[in-house]
Tab-separated table of C-alpha atoms and ligand atoms in Angstrom:
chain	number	residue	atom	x	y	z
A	1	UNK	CA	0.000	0.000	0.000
A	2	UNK	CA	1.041	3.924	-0.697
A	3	UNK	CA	0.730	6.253	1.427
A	4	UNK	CA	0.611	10.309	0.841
A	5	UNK	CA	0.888	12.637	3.453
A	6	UNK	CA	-0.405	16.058	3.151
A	7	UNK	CA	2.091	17.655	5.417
A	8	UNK	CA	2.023	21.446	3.397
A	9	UNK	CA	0.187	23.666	5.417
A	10	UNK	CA	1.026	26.228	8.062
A	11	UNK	CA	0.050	26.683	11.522
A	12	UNK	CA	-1.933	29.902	11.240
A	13	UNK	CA	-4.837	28.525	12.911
A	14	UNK	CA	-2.632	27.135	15.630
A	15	UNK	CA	-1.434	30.607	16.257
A	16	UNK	CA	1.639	29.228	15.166
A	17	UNK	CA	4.304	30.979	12.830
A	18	UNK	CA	5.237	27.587	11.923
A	19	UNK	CA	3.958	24.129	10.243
A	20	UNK	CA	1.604	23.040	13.287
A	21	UNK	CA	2.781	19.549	12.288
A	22	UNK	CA	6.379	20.377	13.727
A	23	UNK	CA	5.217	21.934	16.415
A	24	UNK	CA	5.818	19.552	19.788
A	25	UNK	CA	3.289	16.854	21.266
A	26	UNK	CA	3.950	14.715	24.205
A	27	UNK	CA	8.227	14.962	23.808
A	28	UNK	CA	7.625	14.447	19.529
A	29	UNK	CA	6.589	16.431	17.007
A	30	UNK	CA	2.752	16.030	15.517
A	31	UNK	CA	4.211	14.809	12.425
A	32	UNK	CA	6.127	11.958	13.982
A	33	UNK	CA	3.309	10.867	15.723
A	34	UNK	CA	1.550	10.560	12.703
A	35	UNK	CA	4.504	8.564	11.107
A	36	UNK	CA	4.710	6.090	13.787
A	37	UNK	CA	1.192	5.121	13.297
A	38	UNK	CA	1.827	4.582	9.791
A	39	UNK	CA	4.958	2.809	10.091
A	40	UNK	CA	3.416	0.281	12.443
A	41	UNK	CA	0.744	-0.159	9.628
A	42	UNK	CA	2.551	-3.413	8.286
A	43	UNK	CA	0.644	-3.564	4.603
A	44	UNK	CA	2.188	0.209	4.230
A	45	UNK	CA	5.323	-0.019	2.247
A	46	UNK	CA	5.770	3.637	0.458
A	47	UNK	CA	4.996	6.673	2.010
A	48	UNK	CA	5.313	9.957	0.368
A	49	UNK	CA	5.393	13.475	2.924
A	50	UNK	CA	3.442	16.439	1.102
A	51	UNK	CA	5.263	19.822	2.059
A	52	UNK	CA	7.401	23.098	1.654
A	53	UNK	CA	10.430	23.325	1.708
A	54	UNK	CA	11.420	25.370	4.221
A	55	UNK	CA	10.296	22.320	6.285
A	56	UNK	CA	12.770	19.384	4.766
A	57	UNK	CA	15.121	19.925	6.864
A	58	UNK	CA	13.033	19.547	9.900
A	59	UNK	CA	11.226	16.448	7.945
A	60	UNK	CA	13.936	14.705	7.363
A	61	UNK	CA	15.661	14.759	10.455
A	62	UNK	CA	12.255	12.892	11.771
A	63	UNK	CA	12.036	10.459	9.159
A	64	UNK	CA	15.520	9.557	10.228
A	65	UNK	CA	15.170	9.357	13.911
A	66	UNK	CA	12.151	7.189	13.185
A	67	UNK	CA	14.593	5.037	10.558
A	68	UNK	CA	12.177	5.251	7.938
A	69	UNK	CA	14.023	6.723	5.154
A	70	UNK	CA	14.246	4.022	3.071
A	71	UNK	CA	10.224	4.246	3.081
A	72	UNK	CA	9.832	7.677	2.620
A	73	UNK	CA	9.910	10.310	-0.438
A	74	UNK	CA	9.161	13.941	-0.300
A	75	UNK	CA	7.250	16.123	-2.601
A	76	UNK	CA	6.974	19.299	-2.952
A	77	UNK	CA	3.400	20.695	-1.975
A	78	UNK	CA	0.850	23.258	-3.589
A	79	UNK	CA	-0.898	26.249	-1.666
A	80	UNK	CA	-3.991	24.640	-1.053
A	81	UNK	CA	-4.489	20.849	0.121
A	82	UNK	CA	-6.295	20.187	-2.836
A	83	UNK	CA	-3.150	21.620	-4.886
A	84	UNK	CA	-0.662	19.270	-2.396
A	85	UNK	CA	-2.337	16.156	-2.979
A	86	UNK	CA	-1.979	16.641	-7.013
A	87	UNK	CA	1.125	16.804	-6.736
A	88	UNK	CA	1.748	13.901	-4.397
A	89	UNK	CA	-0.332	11.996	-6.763
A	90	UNK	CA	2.487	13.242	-9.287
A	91	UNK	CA	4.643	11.635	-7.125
A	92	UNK	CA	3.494	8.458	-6.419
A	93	UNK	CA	5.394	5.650	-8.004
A	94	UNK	CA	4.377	4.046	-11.507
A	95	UNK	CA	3.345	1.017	-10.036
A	96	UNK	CA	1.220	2.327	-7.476
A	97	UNK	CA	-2.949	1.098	-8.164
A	98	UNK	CA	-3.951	1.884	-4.170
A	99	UNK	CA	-3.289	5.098	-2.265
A	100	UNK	CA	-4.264	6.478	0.923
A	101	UNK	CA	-3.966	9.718	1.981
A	102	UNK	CA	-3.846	10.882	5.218
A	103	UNK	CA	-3.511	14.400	6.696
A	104	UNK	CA	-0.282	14.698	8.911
A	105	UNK	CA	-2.773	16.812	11.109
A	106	UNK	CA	-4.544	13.507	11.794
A	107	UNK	CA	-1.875	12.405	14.362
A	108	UNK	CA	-3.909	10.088	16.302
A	109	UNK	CA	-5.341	7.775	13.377
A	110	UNK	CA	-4.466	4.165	14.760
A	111	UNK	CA	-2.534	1.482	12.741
A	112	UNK	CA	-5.876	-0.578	13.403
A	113	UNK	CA	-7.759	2.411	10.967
A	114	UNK	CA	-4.750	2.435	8.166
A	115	UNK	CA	-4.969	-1.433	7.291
A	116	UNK	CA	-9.099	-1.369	7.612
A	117	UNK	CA	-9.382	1.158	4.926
A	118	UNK	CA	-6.187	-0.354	3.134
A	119	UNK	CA	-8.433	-3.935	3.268
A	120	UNK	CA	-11.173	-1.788	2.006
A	121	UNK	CA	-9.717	-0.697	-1.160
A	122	UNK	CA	-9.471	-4.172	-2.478
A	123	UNK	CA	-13.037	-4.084	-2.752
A	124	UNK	CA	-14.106	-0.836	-3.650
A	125	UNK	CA	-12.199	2.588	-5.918
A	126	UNK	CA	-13.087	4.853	-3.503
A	127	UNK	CA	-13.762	5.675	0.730
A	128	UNK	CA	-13.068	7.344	3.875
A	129	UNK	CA	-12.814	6.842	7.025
A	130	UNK	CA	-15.222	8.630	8.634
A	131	UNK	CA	-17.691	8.343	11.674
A	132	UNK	CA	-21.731	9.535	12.710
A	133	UNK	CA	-21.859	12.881	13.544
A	134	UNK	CA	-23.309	13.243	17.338
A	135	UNK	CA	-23.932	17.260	17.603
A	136	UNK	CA	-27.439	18.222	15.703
A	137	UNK	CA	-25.715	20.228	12.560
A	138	UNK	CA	-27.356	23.320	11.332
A	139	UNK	CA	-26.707	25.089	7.674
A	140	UNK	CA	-26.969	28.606	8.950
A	141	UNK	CA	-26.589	32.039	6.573
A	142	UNK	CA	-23.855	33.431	6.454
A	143	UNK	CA	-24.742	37.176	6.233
A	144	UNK	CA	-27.627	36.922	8.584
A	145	UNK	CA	-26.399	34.345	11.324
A	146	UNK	CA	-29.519	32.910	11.224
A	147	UNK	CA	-30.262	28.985	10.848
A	148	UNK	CA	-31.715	27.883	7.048
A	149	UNK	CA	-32.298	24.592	7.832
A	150	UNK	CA	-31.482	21.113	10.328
A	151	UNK	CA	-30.759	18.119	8.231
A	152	UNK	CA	-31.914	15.031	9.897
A	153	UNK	CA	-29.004	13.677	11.551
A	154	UNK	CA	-29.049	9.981	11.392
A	155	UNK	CA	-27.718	10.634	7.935
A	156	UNK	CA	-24.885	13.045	8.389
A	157	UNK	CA	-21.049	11.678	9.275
A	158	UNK	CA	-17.649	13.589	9.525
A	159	UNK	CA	-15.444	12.954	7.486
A	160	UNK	CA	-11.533	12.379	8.189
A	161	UNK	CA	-8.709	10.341	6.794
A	162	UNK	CA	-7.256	7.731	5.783
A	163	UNK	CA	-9.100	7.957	2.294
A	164	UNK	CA	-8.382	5.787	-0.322
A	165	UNK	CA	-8.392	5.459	-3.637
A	166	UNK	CA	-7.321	3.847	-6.969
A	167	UNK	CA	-4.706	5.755	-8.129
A	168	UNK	CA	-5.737	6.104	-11.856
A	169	UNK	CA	-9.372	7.128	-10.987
A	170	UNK	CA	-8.124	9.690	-8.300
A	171	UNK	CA	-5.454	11.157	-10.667
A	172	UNK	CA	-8.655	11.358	-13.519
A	173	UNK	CA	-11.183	13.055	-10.364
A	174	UNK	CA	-8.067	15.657	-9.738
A	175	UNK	CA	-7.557	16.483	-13.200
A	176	UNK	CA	-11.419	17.149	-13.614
A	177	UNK	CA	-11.175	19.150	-10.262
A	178	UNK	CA	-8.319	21.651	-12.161
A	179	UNK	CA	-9.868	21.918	-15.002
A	180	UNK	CA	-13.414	22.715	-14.221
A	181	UNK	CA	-12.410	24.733	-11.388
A	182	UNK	CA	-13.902	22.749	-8.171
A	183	UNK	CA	-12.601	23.464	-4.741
A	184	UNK	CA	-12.975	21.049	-2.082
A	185	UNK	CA	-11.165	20.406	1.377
A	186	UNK	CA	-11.329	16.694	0.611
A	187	UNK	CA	-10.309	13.884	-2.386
A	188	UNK	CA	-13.565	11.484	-1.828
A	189	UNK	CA	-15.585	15.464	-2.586
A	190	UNK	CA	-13.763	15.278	-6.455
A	191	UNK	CA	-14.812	11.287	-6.848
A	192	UNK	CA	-18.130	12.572	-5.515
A	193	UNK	CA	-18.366	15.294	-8.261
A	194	UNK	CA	-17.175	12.912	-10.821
A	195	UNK	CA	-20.126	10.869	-9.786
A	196	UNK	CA	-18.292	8.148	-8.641
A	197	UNK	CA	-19.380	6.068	-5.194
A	198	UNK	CA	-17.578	6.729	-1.951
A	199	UNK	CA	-17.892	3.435	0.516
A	200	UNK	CA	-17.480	4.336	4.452
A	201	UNK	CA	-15.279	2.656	6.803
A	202	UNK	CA	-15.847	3.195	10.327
A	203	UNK	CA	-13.782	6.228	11.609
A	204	UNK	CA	-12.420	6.434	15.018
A	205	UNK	CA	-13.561	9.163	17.617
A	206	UNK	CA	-9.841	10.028	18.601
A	207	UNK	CA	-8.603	10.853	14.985
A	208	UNK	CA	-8.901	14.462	15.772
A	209	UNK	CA	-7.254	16.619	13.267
A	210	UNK	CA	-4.962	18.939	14.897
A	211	UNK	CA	-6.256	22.445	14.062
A	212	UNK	CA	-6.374	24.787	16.959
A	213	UNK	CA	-4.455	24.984	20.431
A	214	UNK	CA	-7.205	22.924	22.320
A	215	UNK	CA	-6.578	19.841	20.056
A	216	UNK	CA	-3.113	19.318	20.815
A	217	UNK	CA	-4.190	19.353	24.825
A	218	UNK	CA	-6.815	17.021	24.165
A	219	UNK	CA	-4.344	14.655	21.717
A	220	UNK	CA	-1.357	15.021	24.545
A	221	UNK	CA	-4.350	13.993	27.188
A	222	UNK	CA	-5.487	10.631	24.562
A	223	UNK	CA	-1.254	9.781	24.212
A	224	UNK	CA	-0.753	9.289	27.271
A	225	UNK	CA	-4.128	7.586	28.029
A	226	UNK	CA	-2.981	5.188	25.062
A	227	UNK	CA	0.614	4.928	27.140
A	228	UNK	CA	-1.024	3.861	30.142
A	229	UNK	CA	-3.324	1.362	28.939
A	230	UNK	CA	-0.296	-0.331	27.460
A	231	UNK	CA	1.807	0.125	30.403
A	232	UNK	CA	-0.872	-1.895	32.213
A	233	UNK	CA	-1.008	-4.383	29.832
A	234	UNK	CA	2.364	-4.952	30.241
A	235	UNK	CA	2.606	-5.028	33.850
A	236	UNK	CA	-1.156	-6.158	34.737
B	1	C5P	O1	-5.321	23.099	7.379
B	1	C5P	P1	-5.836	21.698	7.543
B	1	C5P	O2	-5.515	21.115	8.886
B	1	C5P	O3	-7.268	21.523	7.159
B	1	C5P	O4	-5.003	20.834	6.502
B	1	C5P	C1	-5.203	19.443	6.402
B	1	C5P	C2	-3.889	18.795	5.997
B	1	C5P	O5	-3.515	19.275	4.699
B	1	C5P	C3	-2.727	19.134	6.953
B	1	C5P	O6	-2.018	17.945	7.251
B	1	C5P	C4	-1.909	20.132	6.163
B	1	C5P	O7	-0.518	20.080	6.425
B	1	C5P	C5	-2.187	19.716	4.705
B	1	C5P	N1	-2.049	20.832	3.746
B	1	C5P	C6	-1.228	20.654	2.633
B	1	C5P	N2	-1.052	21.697	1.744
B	1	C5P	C7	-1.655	22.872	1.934
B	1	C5P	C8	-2.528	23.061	3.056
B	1	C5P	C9	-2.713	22.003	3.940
B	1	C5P	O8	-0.636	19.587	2.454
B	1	C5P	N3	-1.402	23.872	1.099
């Protein structure tokens, strides 16, 4: 399985005058937690990091402290995620039919999650993991504040990542995507647009994506949760 990583963002809703992915969680970096999930992924064997760089160095020193450079390429990302992905899809090698992608933001994603939606793809071209919504979602206006309309919520999931896809039908989605000018925040939105089914696997209610200061408390908080279950496994 391939693996992209959209790593090509900033941290400006973090606050943060740099990548929020190297920014520290829990004695590591966002980005390395990330990795380690991945790496311990065993049907993962390619994984290409999205980003800018004025971030390689920082990257690379990671990759190597985790010894995962002979896995891992890096690509040169686009100003929007929808831009970074294209060109990690550029990227990918020529005999890669699968690919997941998964935001480096998504630094809690478990290796459990990576190898369901991995397993997935054998059956199906396209789907995320994602789970049920449990807040009642409301489309409100946006010049008048006030609420249009409550769509019934047994329906409605959020979306995160891993998505997958096959590679030849994402690259076609992407292309469509450029040149009839759509703008989405996710790759299962393009296959969507093309028409093309999007299968759910069943998310995980700890993949937060790492946006704004709160999440990293509430990540540090779940890592060291994780920690202690395991140490008590170990030591029951
Ligand atoms: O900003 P947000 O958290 O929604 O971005 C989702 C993921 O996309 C992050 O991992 C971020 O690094 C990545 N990204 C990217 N290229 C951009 C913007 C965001 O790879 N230009």
């Amino acid at each position: 399985m391939h693996l992209l990583i959209p790593a090509a963002g900033s941290g400006r809703r973090m606050g943060s005058s740099r990548n929020k992915l190297l920014l520290p969680l829990l004695g590591q970096s966002v980005i390395a937690w990330t990795l380690r999930a991945a790496q311990a992924a065993a049907s993962i064997e390619w994984i290409g990091i999205i980003g800018q760089p004025h971030d390689w160095q920082d990257f690379k020193q990671i990759v190597a402290e985790l010894g995962l450079e002979g896995k891992v390429q890096f690509i040169q990302g686009g100003a929007t995620r929808q831009a970074s992905v294209y060109c990690g899809l550029q990227g990918l090698p020529a005999d890669a039919k699968h690919v997941l992608i998964h935001d480096g933001a998504r630094c809690l994603a478990t290796p459990d999650l990576f190898e369901r939606c991995g397993a997935m793809l054998e059956v199906c071209k396209g789907l995320i993991a994602a789970v049920p919504v449990k807040d009642t979602i409301k489309i409100v206006d946006p010049a008048t504040q006030i609420i249009e309309q409550t769509p019934d919520r047994s329906n409605l999931w959020a979306a995160q990542t891993p998505q997958g896809f096959d590679v030849e039908t994402l690259r076609h989605c992407h292309q469509e995507g450029r040149r009839l000018g759509w703008e989405v925040t996710d790759d299962a939105a393009l296959f969507e647009q093309c028409g093309l089914p999007v299968k759910i696997v069943m998310g995980e209610d700890t993949n937060l994506k790492v946006t704004t200061p709160v999440d990293l408390t509430i990540a540090e908080f779940i890592l060291k949760y994780r920690a202690e279950l395991l140490a008590e496994s170990q030591n029951p």
